[in-house]
CSV table of C-alpha atoms in Angstrom, one decimal:
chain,number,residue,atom,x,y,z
A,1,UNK,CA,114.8,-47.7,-46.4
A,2,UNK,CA,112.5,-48.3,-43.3
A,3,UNK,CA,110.6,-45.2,-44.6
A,4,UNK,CA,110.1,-46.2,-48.2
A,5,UNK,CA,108.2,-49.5,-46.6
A,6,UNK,CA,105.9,-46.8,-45.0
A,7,UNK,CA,105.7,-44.7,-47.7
A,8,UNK,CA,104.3,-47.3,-50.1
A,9,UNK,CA,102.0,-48.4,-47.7
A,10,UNK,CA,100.8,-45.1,-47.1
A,11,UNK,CA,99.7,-44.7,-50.7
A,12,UNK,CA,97.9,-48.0,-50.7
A,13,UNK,CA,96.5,-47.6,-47.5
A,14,UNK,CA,95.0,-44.1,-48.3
A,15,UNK,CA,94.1,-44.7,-51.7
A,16,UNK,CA,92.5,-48.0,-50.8
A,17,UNK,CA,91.1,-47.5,-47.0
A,18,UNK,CA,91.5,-51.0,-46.9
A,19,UNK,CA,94.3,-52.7,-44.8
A,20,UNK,CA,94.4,-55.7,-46.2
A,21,UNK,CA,94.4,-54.5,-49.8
A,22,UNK,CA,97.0,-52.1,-49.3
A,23,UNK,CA,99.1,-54.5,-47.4
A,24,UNK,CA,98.8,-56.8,-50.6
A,25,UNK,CA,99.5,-53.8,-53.2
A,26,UNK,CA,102.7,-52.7,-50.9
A,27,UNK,CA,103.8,-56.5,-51.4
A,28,UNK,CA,103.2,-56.8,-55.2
A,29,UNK,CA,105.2,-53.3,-55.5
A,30,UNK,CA,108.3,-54.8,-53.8
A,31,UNK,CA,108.1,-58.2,-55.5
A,32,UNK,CA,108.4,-56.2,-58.5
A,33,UNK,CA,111.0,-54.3,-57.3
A,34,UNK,CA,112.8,-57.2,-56.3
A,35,UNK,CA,112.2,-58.3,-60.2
A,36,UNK,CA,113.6,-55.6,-61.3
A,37,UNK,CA,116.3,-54.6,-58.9
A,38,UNK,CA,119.0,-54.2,-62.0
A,39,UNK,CA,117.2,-50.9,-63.5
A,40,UNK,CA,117.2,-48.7,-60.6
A,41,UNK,CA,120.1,-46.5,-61.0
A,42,UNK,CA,120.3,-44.7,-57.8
A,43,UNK,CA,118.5,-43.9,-54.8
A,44,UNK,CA,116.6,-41.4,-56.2
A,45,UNK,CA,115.8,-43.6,-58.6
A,46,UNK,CA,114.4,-45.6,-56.2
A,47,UNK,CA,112.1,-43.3,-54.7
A,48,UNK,CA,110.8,-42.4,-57.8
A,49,UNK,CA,110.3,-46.0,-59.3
A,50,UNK,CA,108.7,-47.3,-55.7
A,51,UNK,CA,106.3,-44.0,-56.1
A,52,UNK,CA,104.9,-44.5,-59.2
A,53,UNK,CA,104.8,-48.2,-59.4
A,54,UNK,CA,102.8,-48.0,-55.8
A,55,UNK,CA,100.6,-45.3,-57.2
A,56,UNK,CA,99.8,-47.2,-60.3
A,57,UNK,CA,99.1,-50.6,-58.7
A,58,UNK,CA,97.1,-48.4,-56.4
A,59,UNK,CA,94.9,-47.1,-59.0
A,60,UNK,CA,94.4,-50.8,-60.4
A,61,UNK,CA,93.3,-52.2,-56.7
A,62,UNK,CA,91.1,-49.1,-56.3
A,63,UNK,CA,89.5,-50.2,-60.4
A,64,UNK,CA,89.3,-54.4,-58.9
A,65,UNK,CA,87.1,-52.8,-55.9
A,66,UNK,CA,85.3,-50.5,-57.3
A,67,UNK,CA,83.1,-52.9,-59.0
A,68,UNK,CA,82.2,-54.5,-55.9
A,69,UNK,CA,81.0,-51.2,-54.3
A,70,UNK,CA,80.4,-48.3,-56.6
A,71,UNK,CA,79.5,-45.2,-54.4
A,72,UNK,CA,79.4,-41.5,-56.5
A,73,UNK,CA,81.1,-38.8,-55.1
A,74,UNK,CA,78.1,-37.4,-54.0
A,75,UNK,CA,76.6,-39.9,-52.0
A,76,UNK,CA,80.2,-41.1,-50.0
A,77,UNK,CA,79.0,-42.0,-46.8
A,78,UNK,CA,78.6,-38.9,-44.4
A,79,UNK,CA,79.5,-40.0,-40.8
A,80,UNK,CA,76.7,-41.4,-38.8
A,81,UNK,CA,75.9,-39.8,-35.1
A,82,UNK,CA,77.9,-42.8,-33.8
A,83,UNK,CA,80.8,-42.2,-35.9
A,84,UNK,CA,80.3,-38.6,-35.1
A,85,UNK,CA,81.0,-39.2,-31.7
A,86,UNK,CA,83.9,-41.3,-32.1
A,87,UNK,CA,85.2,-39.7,-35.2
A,88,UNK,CA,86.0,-36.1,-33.6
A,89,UNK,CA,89.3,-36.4,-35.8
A,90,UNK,CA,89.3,-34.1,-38.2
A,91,UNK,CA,92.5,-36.5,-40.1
A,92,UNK,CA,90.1,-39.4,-39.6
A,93,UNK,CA,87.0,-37.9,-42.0
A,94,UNK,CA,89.6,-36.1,-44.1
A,95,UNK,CA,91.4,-39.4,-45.0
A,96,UNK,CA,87.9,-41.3,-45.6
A,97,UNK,CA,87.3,-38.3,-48.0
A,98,UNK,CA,90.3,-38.4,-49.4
A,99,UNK,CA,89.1,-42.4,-50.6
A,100,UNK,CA,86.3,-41.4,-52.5
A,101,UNK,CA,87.7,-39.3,-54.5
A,102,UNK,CA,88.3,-39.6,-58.5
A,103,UNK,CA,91.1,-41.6,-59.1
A,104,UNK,CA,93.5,-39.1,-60.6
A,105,UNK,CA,92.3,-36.5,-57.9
A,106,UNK,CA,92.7,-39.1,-55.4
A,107,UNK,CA,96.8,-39.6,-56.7
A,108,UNK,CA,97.4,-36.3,-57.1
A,109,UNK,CA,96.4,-35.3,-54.1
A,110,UNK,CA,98.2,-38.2,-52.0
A,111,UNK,CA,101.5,-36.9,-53.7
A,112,UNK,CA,101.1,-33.3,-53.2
A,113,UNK,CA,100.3,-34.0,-49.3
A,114,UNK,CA,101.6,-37.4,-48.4
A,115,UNK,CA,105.2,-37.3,-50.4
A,116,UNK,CA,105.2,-34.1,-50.7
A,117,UNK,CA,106.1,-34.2,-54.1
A,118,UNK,CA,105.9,-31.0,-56.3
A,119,UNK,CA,103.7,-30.7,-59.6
A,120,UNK,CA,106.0,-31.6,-61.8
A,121,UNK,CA,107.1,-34.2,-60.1
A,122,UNK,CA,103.1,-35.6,-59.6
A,123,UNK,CA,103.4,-35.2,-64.0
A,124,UNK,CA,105.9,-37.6,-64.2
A,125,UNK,CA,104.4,-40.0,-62.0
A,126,UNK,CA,101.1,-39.9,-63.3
A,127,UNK,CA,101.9,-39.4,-67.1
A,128,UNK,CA,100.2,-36.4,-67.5
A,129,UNK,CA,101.0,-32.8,-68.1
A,130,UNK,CA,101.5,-30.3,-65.2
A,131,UNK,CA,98.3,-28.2,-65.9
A,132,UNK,CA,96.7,-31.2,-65.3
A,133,UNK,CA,97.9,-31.9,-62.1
A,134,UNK,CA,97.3,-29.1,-60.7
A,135,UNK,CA,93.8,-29.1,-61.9
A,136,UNK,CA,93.4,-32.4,-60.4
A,137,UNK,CA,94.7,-30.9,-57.2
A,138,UNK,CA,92.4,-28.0,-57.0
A,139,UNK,CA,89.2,-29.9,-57.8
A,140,UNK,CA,90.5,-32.5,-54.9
A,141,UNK,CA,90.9,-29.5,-52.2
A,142,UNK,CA,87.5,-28.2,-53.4
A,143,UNK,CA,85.4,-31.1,-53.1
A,144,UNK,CA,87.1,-31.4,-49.6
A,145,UNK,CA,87.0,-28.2,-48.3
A,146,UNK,CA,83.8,-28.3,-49.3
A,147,UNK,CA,83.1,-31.7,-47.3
A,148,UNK,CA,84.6,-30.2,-43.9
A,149,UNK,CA,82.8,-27.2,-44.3
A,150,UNK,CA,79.2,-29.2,-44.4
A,151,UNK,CA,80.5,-31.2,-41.7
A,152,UNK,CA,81.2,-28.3,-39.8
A,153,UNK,CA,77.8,-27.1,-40.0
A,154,UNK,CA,76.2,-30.5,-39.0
A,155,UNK,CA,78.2,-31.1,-35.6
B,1,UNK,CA,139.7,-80.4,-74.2
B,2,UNK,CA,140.0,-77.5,-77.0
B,3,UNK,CA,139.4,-73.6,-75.3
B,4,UNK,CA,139.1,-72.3,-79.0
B,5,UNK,CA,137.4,-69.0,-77.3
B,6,UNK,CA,141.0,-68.1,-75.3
B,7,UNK,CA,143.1,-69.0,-78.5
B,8,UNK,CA,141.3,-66.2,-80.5
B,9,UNK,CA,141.6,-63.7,-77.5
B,10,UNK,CA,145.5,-64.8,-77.6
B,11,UNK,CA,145.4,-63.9,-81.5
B,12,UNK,CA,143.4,-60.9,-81.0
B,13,UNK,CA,146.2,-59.9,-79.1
B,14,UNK,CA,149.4,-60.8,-81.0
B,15,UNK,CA,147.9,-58.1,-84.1
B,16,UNK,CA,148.5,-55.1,-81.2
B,17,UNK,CA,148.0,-51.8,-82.4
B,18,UNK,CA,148.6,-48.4,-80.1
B,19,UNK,CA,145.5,-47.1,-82.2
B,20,UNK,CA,143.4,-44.8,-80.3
B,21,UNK,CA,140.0,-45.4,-80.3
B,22,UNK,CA,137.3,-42.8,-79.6
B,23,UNK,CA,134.8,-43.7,-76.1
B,24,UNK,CA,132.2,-46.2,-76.7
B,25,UNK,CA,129.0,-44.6,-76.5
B,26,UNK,CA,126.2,-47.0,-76.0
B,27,UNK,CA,123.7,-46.5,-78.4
B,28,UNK,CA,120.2,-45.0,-76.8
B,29,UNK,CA,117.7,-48.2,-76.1
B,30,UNK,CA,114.4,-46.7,-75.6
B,31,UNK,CA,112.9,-48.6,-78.6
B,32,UNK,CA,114.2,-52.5,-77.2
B,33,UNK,CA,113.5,-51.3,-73.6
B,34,UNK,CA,109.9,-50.2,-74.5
B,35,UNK,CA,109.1,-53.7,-76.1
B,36,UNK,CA,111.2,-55.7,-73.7
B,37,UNK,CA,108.8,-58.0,-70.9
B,38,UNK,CA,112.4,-57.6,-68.8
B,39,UNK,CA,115.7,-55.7,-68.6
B,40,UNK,CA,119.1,-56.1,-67.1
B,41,UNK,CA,120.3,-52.5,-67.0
B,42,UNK,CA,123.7,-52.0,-65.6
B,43,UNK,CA,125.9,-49.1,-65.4
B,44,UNK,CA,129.2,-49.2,-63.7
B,45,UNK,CA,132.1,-46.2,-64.1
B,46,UNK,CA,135.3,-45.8,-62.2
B,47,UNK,CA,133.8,-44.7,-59.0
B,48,UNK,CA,131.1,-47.0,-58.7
B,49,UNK,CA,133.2,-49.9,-59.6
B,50,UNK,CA,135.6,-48.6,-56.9
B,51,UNK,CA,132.7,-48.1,-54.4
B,52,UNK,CA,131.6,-52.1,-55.3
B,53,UNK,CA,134.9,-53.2,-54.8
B,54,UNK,CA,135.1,-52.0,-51.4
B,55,UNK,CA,132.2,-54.0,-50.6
B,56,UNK,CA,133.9,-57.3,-51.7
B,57,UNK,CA,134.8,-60.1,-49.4
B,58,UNK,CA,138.4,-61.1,-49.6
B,59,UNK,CA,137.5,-64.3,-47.9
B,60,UNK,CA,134.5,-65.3,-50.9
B,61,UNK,CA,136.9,-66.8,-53.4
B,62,UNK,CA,134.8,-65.4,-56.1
B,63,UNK,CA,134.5,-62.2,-54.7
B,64,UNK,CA,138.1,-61.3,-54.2
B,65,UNK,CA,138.9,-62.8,-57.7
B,66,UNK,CA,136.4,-60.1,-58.4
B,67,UNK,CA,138.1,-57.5,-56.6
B,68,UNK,CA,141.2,-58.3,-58.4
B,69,UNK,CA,139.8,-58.3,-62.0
B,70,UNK,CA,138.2,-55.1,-61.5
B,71,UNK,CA,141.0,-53.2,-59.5
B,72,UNK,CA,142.1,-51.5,-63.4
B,73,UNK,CA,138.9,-51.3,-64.9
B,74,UNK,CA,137.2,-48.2,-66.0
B,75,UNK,CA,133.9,-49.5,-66.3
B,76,UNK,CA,131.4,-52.0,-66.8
B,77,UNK,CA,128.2,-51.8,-68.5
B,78,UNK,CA,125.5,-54.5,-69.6
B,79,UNK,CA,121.6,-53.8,-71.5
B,80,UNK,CA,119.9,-56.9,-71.6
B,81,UNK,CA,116.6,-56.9,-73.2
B,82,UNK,CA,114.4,-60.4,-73.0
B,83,UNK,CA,111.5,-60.4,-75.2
B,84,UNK,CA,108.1,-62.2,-75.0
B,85,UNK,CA,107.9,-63.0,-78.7
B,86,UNK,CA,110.3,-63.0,-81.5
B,87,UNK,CA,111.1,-60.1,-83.9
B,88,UNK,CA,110.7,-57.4,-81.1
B,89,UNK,CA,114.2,-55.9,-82.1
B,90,UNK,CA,115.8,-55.6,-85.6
B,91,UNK,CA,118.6,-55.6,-87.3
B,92,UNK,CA,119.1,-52.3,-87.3
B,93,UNK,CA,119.0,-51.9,-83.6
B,94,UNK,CA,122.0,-54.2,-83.5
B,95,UNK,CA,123.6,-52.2,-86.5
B,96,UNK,CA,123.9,-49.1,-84.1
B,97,UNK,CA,126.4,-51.3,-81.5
B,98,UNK,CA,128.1,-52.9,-84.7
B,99,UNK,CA,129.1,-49.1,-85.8
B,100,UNK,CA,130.3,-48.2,-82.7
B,101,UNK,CA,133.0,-51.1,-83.1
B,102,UNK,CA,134.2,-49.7,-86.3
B,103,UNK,CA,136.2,-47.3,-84.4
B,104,UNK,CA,139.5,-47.8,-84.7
B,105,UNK,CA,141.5,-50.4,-82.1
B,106,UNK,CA,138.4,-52.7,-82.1
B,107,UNK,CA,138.7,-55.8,-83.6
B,108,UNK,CA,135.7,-59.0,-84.1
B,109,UNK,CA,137.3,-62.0,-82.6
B,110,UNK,CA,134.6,-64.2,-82.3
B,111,UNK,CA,131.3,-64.2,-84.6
B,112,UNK,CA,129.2,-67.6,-84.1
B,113,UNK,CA,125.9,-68.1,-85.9
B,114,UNK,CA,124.1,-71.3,-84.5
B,115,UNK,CA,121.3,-73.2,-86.0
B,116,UNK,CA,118.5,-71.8,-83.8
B,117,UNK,CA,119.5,-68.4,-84.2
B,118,UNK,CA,121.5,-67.6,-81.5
B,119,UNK,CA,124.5,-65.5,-82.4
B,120,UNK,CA,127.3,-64.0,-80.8
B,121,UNK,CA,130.0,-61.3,-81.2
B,122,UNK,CA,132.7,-61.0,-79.3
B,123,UNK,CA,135.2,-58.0,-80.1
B,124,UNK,CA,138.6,-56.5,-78.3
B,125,UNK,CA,140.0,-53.6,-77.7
B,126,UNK,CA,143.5,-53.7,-78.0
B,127,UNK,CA,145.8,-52.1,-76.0
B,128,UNK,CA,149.3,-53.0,-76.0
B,129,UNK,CA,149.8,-56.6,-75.0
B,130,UNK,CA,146.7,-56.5,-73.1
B,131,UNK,CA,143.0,-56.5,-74.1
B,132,UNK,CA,141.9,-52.6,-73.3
B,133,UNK,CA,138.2,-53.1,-73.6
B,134,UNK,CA,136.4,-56.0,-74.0
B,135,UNK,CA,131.9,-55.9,-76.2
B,136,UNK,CA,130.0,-59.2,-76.3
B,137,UNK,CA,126.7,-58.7,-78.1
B,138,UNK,CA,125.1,-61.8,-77.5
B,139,UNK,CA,121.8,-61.6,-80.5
B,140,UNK,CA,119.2,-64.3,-79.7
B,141,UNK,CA,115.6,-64.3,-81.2
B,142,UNK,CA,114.1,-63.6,-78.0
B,143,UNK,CA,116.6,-62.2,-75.7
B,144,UNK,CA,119.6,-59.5,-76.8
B,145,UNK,CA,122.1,-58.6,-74.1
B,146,UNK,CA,125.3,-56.5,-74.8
B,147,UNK,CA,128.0,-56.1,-72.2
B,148,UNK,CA,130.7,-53.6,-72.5
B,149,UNK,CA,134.1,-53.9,-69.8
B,150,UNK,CA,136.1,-50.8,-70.3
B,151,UNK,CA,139.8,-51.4,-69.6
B,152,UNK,CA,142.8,-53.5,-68.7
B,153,UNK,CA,141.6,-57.4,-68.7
B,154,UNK,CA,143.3,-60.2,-68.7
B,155,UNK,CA,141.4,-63.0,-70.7
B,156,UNK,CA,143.0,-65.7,-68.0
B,157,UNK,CA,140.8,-63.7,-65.2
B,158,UNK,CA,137.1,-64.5,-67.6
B,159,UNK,CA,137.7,-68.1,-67.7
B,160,UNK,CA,138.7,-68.1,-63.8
B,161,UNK,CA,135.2,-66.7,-63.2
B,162,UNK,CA,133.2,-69.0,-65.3
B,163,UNK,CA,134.2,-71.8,-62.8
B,164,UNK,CA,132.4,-70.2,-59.8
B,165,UNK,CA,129.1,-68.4,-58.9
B,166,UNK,CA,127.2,-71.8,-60.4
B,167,UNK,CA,128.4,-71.0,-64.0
B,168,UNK,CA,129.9,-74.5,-65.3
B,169,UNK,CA,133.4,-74.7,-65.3
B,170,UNK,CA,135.5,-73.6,-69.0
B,171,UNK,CA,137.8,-76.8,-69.3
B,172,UNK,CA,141.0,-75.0,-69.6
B,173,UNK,CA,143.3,-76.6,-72.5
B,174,UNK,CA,145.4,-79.3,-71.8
B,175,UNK,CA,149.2,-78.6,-72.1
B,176,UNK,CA,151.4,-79.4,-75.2
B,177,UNK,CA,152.5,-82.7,-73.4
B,178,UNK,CA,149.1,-84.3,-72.7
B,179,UNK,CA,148.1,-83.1,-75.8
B,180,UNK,CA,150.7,-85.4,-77.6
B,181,UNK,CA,149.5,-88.4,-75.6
B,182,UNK,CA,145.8,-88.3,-77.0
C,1,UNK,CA,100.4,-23.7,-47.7
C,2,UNK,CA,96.9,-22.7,-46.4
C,3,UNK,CA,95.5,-24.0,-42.7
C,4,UNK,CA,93.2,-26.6,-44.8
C,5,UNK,CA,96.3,-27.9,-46.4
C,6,UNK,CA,98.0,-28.0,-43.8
C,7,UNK,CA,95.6,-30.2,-42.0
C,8,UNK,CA,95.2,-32.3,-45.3
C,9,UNK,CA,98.9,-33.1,-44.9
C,10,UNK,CA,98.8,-34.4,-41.2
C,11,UNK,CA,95.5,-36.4,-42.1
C,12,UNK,CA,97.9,-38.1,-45.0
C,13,UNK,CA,101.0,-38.7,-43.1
C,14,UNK,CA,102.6,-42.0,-43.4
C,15,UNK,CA,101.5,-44.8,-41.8
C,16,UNK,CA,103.1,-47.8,-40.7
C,17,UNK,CA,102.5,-51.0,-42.4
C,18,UNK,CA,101.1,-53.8,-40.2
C,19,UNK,CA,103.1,-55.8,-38.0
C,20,UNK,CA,105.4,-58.8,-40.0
C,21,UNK,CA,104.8,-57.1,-43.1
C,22,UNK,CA,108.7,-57.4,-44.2
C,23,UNK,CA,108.5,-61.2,-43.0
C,24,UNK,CA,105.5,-61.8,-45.3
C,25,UNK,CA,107.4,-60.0,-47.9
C,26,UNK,CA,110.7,-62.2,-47.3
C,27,UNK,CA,108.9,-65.2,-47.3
C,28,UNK,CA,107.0,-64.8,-50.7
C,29,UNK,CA,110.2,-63.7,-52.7
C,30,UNK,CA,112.2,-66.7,-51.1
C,31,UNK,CA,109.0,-68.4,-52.7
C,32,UNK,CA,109.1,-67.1,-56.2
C,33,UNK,CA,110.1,-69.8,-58.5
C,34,UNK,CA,113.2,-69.7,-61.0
C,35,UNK,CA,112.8,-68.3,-64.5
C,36,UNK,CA,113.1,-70.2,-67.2
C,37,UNK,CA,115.4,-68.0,-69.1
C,38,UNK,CA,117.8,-66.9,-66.7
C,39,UNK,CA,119.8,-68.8,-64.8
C,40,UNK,CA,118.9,-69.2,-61.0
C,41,UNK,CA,122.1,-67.3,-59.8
C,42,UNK,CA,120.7,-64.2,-61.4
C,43,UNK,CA,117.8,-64.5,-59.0
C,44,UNK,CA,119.7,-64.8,-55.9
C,45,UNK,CA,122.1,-61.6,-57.3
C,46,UNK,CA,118.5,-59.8,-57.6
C,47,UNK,CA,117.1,-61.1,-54.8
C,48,UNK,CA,120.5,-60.1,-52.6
C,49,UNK,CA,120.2,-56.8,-54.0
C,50,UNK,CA,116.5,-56.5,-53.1
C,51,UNK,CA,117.0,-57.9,-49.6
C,52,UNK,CA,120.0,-55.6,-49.1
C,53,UNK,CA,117.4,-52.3,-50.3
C,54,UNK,CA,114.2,-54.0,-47.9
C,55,UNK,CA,115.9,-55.3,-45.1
C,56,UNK,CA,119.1,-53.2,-44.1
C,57,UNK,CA,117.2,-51.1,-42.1
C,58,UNK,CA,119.5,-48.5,-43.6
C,59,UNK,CA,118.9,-44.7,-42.3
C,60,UNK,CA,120.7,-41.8,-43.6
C,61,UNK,CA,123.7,-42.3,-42.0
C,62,UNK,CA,123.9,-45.8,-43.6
C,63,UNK,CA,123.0,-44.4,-47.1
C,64,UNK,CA,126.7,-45.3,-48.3
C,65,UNK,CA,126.3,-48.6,-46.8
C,66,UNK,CA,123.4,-48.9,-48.9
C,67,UNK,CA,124.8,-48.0,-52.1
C,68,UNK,CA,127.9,-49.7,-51.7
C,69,UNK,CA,126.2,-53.3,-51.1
C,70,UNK,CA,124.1,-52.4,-53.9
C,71,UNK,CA,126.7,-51.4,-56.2
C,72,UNK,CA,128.5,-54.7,-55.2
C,73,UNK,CA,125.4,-56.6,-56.2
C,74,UNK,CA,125.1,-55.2,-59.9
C,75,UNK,CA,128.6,-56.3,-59.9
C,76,UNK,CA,128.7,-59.2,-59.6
C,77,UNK,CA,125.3,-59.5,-61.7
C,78,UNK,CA,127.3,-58.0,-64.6
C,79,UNK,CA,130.1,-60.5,-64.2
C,80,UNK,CA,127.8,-63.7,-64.0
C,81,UNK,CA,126.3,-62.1,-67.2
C,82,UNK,CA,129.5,-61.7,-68.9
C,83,UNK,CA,130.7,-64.8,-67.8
C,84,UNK,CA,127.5,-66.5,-69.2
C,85,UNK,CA,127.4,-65.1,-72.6
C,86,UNK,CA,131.5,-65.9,-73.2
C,87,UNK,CA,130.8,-69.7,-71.8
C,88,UNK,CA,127.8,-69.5,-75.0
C,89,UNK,CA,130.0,-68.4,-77.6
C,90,UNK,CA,132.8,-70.5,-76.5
C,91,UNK,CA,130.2,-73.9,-77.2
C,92,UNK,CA,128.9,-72.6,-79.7
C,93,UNK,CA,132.6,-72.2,-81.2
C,94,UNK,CA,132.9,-75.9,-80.3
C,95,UNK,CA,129.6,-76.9,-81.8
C,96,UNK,CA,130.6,-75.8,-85.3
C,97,UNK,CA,134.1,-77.1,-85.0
C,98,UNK,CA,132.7,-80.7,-83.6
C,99,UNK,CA,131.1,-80.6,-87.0
């Protein structure tokens, strides 16, 4: 149960990039949990609740913030020579990517590679059909491959 | 003090009948649970009661009286569906339980309509001298709950519990004697 | 899995939440206030079962543990409810009798 704590974090925190915000989505999912203890059925039941309720509250945090600071996937930040230096992680810059992109992208992606989770499973979360998903998925991986490639070249 | 509820269980059970009723299937609840602003959802069978009771203290007074009242039950079930207005849920939603206790070996003992709209339905199973099955359906303008306890209960044991776990206390009737003094 | 996924996975592994995170967590649903509707011992059962799922520090050897103390919750849930809804119709019974 330690690990489903983490897990819901996770989501927040890599959907979000923001600490603070995904501490505060993490809570709200488990104070809804706690609302609605009596529905969950079993422990996979569980898991599946906590990981769509924590990637939907995600989405709605990411919706609140994005009016304060709208930035189009073409211009997200590209690391400066300082972060450059300090930022020789190739997790690091993948993870910021990861935060800029689309929404749905964004959730598909964290389930494939966070949880994961298998395309069907990502439909049912997300309400949409398979075909989707996996579009979703393969735009994600292009726009990042395409991101560490052009870093590559820079460095 | 009048316990008119246990007197109809009591009569419930002097009509016994070895009918054979078919399994009560709960009625699918997708419509209610898709308007509902909460739900209680609670699904209990054999093994999982069995798996509960073994988590039971037999030092909590409430929770070995527990223990005991479930020791012979099958299972227990309860949908409750609160509502943030009125009219989310119709009749016909309530028809579909209502049908299901037409089978034989069920019988209505209790069917209260008060003023503000609050009405419930209490019906037995019955099963020898004892009750075999026990439905509420408790039909409220905002709130609908129905509970289901599948097997051997003693009425006696559902008053016991209404004294504890903050649930005020059902004054049990006074006997003949005391009676004759008022 | 291709190299690039691969790399995509370790750069979305699971982090840990920040330190005190369950307290903050206890302390807010211990500050929730009671519903109207339902009675307040339908809170604590919830809020038991809740605490039992966040705070058990169950692993997977402790799953049954878990389940069990779970079950045992929606238990006795299920019997508050009953016991609630028979203690209605039995005043109700004596409301139209009273009259």
């Amino acid at each position: 149960m330690e690990t489903h704590k983490a897990m819901v974090y996770s989501i927040g925190w890599h959907f979000l990039h923001d600490r603070q915000a995904a501490e505060e989505m993490a809570q709200e999912v488990f104070l809804q949990l706690h609302r609605n203890w009596a529905i969950i059925q079993s422990p996979e039941h569980l898991l599946f609740w906590l990981r769509r309720t924590a990637t939907h509250r995600a989405i709605d945090a990411g919706r609140k913030r994005k009016s304060k600071a709208e930035v189009a996937l073409e211009e997200a930040d590209e690391p400066t020579m300082l972060e450059r230096v300090h930022d020789t992680l190739l997790s690091s810059y993948l993870q910021r990517m990861v935060g800029t992109l689309p929404e749905k992208q964004r959730s598909a992606i964290l389930l494939r590679y966070q949880e994961d989770m298998e395309v069907e499973e990502i439909a049912q979360v997300l309400e949409m059909n398979a075909s989707t998903v996996k579009t979703h998925i393969a735009r994600g991986l292009e726009f990042l491959r395409g991101k560490v490639s052009r870093r590559l070249r820079k460095v | 003090m009048k316990q008119p509820f246990l007197k109809l269980i009591m009569v419930g059970l002097s009509l016994s009948c070895l009918c054979a009723a078919e399994e009560f299937k709960i009625p699918a609840m997708d419509r209610m649970a898709a308007r509902a602003k909460e739900t209680v959802d609670v699904t209990l069978d054999q093994s999982m009661l069995q798996l509960a009771s073994g988590f039971l203290s037999k030092d909590d007074p409430d929770e070995a009286k527990v223990k005991k009242l479930v020791a012979k039950l099958k299972g227990i079930y309860v949908r409750s569906f609160e509502f943030s207005k009125e009219g989310e849920y119709s009749a016909s939603d309530v028809e579909a339980f209502r049908a299901q206790l037409k089978q034989p070996g069920w019988s209505r003992i209790v069917g209260v309509k008060s003023v503000n709209g609050e009405n419930t339905e209490i019906y037995v199973l019955k099963s020898g001298d004892q009750l075999g099955g026990l439905v509420v359906l408790a039909i409220e303008p905002k709130e609908f709950t129905f509970v289901h306890i599948d097997g051997p209960i003693n009425p006696e044991d559902l008053s016991e519990l209404s004294g504890h776990m903050g649930i005020p206390e059902i004054v049990k009737p006074k006997a003949k004697a005391e009676k004759k003094e008022e | 899995m291709t190299p690039f996924e691969e790399d995509l996975k370790k750069a979305l592994a699971r982090v840990e939440p920040p330190d005190g995170f369950t307290e903050r967590l206890a302390a807010r649903i211990g500050a929730l206030p009671a519903r109207k509707r339902r009675p307040v011992y339908w809170r604590w059962a919830a809020a038991a079962a809740a605490a039992a799922v966040l705070f058990s520090g169950v692993s997977y050897e402790h799953e049954r543990q878990a389940r069990g103390e779970a079950a045992k919750e929606k238990l006795l849930l299920a019997m508050r409810i009953t016991s609630s809804k028979l203690q209605q119709a039995q005043h109700q019974i004596e409301e139209v009798e009273s009259h």
